Every structure is written in structure tokens, then in C-alpha cells.
C-alpha positions as protocol buffer text, in pm:
chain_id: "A"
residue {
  index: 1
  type: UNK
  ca { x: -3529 y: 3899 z: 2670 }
}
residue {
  index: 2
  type: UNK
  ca { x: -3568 y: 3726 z: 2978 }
}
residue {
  index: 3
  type: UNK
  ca { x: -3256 y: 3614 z: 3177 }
}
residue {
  index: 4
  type: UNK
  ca { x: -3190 y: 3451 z: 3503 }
}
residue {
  index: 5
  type: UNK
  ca { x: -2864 y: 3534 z: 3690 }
}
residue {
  index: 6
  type: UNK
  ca { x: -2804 y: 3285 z: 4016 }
}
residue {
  index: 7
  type: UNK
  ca { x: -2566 y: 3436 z: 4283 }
}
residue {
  index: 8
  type: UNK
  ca { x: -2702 y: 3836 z: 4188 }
}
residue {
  index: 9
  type: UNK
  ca { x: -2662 y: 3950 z: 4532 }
}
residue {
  index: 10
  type: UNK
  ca { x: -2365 y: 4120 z: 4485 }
}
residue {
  index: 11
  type: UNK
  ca { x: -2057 y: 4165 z: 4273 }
}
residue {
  index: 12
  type: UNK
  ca { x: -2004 y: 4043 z: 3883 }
}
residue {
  index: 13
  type: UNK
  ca { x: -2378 y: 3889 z: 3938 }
}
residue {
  index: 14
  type: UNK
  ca { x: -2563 y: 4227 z: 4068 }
}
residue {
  index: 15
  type: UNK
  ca { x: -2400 y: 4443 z: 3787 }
}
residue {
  index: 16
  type: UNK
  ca { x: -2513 y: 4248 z: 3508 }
}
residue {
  index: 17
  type: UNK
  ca { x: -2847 y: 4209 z: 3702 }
}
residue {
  index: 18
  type: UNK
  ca { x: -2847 y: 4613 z: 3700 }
}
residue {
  index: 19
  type: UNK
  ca { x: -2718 y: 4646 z: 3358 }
}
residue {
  index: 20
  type: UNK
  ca { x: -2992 y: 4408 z: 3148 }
}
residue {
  index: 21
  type: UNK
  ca { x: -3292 y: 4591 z: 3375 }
}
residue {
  index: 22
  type: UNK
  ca { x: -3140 y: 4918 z: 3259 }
}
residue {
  index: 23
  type: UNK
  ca { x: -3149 y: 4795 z: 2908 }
}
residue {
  index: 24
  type: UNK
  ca { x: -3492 y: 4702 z: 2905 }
}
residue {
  index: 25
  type: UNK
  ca { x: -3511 y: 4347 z: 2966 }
}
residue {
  index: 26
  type: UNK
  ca { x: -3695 y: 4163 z: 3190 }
}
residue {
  index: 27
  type: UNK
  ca { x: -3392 y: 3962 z: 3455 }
}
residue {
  index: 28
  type: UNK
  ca { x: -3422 y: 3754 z: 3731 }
}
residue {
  index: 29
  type: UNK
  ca { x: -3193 y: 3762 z: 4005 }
}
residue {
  index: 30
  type: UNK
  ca { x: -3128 y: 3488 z: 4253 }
}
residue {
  index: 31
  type: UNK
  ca { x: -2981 y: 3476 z: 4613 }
}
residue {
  index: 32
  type: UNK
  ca { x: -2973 y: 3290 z: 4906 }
}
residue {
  index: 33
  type: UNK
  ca { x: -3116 y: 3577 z: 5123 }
}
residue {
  index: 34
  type: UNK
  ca { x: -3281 y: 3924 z: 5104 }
}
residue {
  index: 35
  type: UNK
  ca { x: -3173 y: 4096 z: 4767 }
}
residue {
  index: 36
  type: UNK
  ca { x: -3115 y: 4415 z: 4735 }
}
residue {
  index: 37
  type: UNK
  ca { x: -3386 y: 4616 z: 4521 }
}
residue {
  index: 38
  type: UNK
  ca { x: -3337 y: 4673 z: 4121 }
}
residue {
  index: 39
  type: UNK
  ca { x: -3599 y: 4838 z: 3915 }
}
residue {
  index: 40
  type: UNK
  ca { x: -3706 y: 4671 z: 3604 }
}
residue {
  index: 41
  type: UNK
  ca { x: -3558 y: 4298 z: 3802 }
}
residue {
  index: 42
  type: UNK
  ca { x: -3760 y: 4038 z: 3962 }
}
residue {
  index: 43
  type: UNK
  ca { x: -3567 y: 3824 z: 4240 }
}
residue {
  index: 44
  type: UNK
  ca { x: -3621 y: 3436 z: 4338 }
}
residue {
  index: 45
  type: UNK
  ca { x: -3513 y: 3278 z: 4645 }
}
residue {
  index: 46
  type: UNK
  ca { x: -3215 y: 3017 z: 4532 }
}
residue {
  index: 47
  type: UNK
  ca { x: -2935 y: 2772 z: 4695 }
}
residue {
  index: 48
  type: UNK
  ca { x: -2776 y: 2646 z: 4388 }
}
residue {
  index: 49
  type: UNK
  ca { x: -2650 y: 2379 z: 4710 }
}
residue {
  index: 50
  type: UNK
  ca { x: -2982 y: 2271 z: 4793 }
}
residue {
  index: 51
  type: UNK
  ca { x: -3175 y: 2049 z: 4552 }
}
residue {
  index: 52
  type: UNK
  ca { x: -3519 y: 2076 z: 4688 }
}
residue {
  index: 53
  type: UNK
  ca { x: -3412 y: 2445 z: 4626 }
}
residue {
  index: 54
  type: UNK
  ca { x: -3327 y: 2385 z: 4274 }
}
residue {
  index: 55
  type: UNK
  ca { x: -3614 y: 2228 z: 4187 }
}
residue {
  index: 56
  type: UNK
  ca { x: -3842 y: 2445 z: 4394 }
}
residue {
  index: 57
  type: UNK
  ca { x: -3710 y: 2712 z: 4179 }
}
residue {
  index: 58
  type: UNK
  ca { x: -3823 y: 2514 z: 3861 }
}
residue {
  index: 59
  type: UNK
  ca { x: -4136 y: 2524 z: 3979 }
}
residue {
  index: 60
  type: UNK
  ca { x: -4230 y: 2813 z: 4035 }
}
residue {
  index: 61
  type: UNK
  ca { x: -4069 y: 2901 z: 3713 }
}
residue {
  index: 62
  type: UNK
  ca { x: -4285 y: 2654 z: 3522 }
}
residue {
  index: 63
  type: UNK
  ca { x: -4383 y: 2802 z: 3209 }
}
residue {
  index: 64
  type: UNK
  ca { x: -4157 y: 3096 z: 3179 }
}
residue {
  index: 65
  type: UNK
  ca { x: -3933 y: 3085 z: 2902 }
}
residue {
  index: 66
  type: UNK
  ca { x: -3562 y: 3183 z: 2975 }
}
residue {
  index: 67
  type: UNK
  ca { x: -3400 y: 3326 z: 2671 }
}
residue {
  index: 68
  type: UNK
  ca { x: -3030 y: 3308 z: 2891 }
}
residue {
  index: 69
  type: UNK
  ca { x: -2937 y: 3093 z: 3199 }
}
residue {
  index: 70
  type: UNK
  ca { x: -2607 y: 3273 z: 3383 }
}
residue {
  index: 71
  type: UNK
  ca { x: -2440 y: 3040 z: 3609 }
}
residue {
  index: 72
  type: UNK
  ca { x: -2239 y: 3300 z: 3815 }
}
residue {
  index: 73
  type: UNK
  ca { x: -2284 y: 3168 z: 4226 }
}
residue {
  index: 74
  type: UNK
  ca { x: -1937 y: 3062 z: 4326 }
}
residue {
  index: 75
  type: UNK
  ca { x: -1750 y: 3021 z: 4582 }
}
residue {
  index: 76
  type: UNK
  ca { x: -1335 y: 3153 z: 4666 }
}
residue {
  index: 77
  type: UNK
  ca { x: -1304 y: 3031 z: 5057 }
}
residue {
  index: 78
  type: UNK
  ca { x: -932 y: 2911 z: 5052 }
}
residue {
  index: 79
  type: UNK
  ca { x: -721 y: 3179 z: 4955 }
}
residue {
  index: 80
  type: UNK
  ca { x: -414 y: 3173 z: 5145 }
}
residue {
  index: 81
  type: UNK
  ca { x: -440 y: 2832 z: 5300 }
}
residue {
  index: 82
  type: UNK
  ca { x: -182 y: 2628 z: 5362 }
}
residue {
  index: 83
  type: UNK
  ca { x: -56 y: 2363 z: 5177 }
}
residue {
  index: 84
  type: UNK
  ca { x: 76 y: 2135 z: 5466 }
}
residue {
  index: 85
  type: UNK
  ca { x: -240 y: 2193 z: 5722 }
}
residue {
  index: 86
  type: UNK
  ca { x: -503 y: 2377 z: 5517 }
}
residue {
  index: 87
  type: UNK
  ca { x: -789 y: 2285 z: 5245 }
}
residue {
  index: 88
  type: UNK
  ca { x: -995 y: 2087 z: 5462 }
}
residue {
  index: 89
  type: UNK
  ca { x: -1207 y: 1809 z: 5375 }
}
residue {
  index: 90
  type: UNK
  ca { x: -1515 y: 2048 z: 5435 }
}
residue {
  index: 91
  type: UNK
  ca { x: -1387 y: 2328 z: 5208 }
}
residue {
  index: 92
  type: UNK
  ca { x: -1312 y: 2068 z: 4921 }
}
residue {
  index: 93
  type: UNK
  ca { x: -1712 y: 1969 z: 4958 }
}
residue {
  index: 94
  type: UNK
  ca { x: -1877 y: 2335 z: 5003 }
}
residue {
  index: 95
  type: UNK
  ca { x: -1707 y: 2481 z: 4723 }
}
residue {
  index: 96
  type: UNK
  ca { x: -1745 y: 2215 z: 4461 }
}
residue {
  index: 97
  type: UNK
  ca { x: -2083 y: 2174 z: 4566 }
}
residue {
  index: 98
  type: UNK
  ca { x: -2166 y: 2594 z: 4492 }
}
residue {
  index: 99
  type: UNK
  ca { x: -1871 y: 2542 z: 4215 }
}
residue {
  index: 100
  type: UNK
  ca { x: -1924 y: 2250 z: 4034 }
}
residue {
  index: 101
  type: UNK
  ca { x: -2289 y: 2099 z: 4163 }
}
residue {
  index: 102
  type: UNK
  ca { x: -2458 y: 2379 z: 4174 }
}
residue {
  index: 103
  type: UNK
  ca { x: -2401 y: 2517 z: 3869 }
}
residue {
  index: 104
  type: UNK
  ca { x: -2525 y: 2156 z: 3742 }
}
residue {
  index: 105
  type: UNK
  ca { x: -2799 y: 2104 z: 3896 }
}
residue {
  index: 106
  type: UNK
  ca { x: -2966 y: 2426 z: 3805 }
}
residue {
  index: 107
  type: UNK
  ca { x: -2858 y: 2427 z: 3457 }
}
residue {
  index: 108
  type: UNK
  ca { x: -3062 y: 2128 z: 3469 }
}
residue {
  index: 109
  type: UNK
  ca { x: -3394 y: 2188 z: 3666 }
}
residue {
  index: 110
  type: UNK
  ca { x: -3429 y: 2485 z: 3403 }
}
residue {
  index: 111
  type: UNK
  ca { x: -3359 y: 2323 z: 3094 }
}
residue {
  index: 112
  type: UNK
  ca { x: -3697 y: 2300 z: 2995 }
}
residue {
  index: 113
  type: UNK
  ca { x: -3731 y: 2683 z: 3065 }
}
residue {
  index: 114
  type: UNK
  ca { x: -3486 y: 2690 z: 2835 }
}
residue {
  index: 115
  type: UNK
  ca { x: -3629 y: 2489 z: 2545 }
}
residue {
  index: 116
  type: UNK
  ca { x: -3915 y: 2734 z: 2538 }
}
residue {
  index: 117
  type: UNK
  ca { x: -3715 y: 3007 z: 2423 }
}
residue {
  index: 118
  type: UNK
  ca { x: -3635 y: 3074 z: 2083 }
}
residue {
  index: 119
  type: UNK
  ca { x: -3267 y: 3112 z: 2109 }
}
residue {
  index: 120
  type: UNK
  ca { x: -3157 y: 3000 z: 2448 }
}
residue {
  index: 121
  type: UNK
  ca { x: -2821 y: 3018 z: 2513 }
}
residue {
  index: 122
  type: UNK
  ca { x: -2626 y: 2894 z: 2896 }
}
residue {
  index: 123
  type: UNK
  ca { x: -2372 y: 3111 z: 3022 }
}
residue {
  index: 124
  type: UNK
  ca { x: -2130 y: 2922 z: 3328 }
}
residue {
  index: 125
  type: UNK
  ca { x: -1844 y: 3193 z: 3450 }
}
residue {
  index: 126
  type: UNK
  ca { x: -1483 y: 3007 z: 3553 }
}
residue {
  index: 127
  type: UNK
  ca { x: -1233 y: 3182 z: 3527 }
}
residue {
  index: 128
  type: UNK
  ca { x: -853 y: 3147 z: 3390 }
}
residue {
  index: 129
  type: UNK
  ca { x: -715 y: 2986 z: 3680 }
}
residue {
  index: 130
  type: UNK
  ca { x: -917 y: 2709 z: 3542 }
}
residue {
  index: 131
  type: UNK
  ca { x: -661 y: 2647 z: 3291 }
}
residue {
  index: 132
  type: UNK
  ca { x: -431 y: 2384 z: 3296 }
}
residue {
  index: 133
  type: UNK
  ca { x: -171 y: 2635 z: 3076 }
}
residue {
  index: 134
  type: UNK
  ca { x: -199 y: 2896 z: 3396 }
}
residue {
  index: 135
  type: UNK
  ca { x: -97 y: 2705 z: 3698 }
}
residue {
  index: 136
  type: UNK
  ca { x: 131 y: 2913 z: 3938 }
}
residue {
  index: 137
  type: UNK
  ca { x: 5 y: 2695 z: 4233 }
}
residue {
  index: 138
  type: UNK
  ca { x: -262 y: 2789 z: 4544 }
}
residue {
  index: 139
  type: UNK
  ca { x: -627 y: 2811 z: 4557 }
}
residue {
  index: 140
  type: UNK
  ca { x: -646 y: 2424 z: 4480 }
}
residue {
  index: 141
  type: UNK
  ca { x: -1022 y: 2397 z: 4551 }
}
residue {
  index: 142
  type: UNK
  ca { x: -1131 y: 2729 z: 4372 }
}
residue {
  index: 143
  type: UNK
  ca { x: -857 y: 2617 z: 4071 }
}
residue {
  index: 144
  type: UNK
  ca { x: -1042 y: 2232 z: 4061 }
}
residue {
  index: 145
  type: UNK
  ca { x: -1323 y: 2352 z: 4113 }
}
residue {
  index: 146
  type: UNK
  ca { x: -1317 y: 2653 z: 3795 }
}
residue {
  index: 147
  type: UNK
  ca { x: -1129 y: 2365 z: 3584 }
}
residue {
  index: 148
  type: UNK
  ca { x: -1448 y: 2100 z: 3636 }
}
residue {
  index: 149
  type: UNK
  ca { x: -1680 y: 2335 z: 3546 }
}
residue {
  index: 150
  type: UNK
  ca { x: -1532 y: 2459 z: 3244 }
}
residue {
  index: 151
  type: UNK
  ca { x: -1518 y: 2074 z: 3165 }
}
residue {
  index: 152
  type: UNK
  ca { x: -1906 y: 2088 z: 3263 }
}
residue {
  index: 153
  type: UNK
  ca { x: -1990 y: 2338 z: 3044 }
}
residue {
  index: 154
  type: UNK
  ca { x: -1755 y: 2207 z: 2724 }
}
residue {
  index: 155
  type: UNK
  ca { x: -1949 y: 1874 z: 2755 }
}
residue {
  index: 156
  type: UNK
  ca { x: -2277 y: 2007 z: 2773 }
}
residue {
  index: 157
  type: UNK
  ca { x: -2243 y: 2245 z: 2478 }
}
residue {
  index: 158
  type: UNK
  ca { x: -2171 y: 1889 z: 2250 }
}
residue {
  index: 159
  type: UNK
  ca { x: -2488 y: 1735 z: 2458 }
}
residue {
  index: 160
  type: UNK
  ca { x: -2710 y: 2080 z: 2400 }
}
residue {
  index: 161
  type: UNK
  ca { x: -2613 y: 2087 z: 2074 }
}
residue {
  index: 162
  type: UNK
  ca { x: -2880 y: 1891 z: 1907 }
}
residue {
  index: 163
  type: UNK
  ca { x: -3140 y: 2113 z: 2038 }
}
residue {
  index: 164
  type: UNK
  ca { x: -3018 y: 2483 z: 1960 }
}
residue {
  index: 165
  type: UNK
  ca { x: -2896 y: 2587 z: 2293 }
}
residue {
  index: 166
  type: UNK
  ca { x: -2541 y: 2735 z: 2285 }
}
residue {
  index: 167
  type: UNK
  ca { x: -2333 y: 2693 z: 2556 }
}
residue {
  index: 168
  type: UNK
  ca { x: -2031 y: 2964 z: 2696 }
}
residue {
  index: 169
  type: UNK
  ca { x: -1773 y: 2935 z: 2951 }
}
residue {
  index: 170
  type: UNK
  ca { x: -1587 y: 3257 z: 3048 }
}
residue {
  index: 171
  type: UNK
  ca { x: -1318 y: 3404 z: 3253 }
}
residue {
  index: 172
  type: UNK
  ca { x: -1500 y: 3746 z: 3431 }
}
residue {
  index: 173
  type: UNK
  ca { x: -1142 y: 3926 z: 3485 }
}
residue {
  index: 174
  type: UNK
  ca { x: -998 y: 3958 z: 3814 }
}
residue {
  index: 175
  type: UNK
  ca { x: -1252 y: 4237 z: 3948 }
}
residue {
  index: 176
  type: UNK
  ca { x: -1254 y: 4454 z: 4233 }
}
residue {
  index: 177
  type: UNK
  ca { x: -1576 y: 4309 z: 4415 }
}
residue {
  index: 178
  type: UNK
  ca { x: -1552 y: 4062 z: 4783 }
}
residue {
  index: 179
  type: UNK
  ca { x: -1410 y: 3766 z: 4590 }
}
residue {
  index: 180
  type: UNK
  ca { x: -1094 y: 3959 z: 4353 }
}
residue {
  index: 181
  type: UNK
  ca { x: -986 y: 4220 z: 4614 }
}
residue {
  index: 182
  type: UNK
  ca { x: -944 y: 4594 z: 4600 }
}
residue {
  index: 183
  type: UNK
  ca { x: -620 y: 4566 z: 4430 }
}
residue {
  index: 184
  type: UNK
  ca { x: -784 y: 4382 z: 4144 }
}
residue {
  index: 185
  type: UNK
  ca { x: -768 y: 4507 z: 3753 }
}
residue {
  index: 186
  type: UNK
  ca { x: -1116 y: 4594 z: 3671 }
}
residue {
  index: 187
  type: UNK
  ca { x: -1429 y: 4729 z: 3801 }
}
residue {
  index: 188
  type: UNK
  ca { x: -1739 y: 4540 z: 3800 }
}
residue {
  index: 189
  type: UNK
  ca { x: -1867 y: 4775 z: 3542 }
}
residue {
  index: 190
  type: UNK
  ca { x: -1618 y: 4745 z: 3268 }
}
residue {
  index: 191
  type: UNK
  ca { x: -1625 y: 4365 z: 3362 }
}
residue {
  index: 192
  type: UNK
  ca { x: -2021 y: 4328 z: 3298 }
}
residue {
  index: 193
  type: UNK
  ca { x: -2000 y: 4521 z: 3034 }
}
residue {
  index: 194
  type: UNK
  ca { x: -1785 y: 4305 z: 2859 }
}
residue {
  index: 195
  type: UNK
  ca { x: -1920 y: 3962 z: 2976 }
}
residue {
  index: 196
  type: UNK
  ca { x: -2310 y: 4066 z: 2860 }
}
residue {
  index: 197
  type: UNK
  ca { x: -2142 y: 4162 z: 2508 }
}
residue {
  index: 198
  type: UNK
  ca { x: -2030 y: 3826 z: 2511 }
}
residue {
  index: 199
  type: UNK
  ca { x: -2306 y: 3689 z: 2591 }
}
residue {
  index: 200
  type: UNK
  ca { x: -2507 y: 3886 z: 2341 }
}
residue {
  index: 201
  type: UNK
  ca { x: -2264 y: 3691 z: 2096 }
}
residue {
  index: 202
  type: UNK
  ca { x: -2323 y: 3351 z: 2212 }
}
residue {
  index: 203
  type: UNK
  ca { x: -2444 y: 3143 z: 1918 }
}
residue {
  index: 204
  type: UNK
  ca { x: -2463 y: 2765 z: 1791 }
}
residue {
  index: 205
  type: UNK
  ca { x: -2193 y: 2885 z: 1619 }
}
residue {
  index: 206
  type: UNK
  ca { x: -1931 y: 2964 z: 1941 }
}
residue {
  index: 207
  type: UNK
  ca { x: -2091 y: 2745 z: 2160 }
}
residue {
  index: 208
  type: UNK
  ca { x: -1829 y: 2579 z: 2385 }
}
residue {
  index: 209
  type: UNK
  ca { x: -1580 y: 2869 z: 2387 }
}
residue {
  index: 210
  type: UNK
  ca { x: -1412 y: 2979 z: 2660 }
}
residue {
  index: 211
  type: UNK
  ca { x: -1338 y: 3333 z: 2679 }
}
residue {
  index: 212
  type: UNK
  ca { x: -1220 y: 3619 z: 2848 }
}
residue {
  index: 213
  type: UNK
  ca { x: -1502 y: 3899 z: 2943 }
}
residue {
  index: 214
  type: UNK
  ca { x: -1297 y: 4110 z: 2645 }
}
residue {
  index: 215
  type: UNK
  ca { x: -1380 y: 3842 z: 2394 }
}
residue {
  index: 216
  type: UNK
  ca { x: -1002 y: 3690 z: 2383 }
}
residue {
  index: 217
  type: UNK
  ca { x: -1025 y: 3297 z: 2355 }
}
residue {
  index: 218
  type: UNK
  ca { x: -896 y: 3163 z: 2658 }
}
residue {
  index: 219
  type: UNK
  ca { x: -643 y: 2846 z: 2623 }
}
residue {
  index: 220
  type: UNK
  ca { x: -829 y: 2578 z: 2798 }
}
């Protein structure tokens, strides 16, 4: 199996980079800058913000059939702001455009990578502060941001459907990596774990769930 994992630098991303080379598959990792080296992994240069990027990244990809497109580069940049003088303008922009955007436009510049596979399936991660039953307040961008790309990724399962590609929207945990803290629930392990099982179980026949990385439906 052949998938591609955009924002595999580090964290969620890396692990399940790690964990399908370990396995025996054949992933491809993308980041901004210099990766760090996995056996068994190719890496591509990609910013999901960039378009000539995007689609520079399509072609050099023409051809190669991707069996799983994981749309994990995000963005968390306003934690802790304030509401009466903080989320600026140029946070709001930046994070929906690695959020939201991004996640878009690569999704597709590789859809006909996609259609070559037998069985392709999409896999966006949001996360549970995207839903509108889980809204303690804070994080506005990251929250709007996680709640339009769930929205993304529930319309284009209906759109995808005609052609056999299965579309899955999950919530990752809150993990210890950069983004969820030290004092977060889960390590990265237990959390890729998890999220590859799911999408190992991605089919025409879940497409346009949203789940947790344990395989609980998530209320949207």
C-alpha cells in the first residue's frame, strides 16, 4: 500500500509515517523543510499553503497511484489569546489557509493519484473541538478552522462517492506532541496506532464518519 502523509515532520504525522514503513508499506512523507530520515519512507517537499507547491507535488507524483491520502498539516497558533485584543486578522488567514485550504487543495491536485488505486480512501484529521456539541469557548481560529474542515471532508465523501473513494474525518486525541502539550492524554504511539486502525477500516461503507482515533463516532 502506498500512502502519502502531508505535515510528517513531526508529531501524530511522523508516527504514522514510522508505523506504515515498519509494516511494510511503501509511505510518503511530506514537509515544508528537511525531514528527518525513516527507513522503508520516501519524503516530498510540500506547503499544503502554496499552490504552485501543491501542484508541483502532483507532478512529480504523476503516475503513482496512492492507495490513502492523510490530510494531517495543521496549524494551533492561538492558544491563549485574548478575546478582547487577540486573534488577529493574520492568524485567522494562516491557519485556515494550512487548516482549511490546504487540506483542499491537495486533496485535490492528487485526486487523480487517487483514482488509480484500487481502493483509495482520504483521510482529513480535525479534531473534537470541531464540534458544535463541545464548545467550552477559546481557540476560535483552530475551533473554525477543525469545524470547516470536517464540513470539507463530509461534503466530499457525498461528491467522492460516485467513484469508490471513501472519505474519513477524525479526532487524533489530545496527544502529547508540540501542538497538545506534555500534560496531554495520550502518546503519539497509542494515538497512531489507533488512527491507522481506523484508517485500515475506512470503506464506501463508513465513508463520511467522524471518529475518534479509538473508533467512537464523534457527534458532529
Amino acid at each position: 500500500m502506498t500512502p502519502l502523509i502531508t505535515g510528517a515532520n513531526r508529531g501524530i504525522g511522523l508516527q504514522v509515517l514510522q508505523d506504515y514503513a515498519a509494516r511494510g508499506d511503501s509511505p510518503i512523507g511530506t514537509a515544508r523543510r528537511q525531514p528527518p530520515a525513516v527507513d522503508g519512507a520516501r519524503w516530498e517537499t510540500l506547503d499544503v499553503t502554496d499552490p504552485a507547491s501543491v501542484r508541483a507535488l502532483a507532478d512529480r507524483l504523476e503516475g503513482t497511484a496512492l492507495d490513502l491520502l492523510v490530510c494531517n498539516a495543521a496549524l494551533y497558533l492561538d492558544k491563549g489569546q485574548p478575546l478582547d485584543d487577540g486573534y488577529p486578522p493574520e492568524m485567522w488567514a494562516q491557519m485556515f489557509a494550512t487548516n482549511v485550504t490546504g487540506v483542499f487543495l491537495t486533496i485535490q491536485a492528487l485526486l487523480p493519484n487517487l483514482r488509480r488505486a484500487p481502493s483509495p480512501k482520504i483521510a482529513i484529521l480535525s479534531s473534537m473541538m470541531a464540534s458544535d456539541e463541545r464548545a467550552p469557548g477559546k481557540s476560535y481560529i483552530y475551533r473554525a478552522s477543525k469545524a470547516a474542515v470536517l464540513n470539507l471532508g463530509r461534503n466530499l465523501s457525498s461528491d467522492l462517492a460516485p467513484e469508490g473513494i471513501a472519505v474519513g474525518i477524525y479526532h487524533p486525541g489530545w496527544v502529547r506532541t508540540d501542538m497538545g502539550g506534555a500534560s496531554a492524554d495520550l502518546g503519539v504511539e497509542q494515538a497512531a496506532a489507533g488512527l491507522i486502525a481506523r484508517f485500515d477500516a475506512l470503506d464506501m461503507g463508513n465513508t463520511g464518519c467522524f471518529e475518534t482515533w479509538d473508533g467512537q463516532p464523534h457527534p458532529y
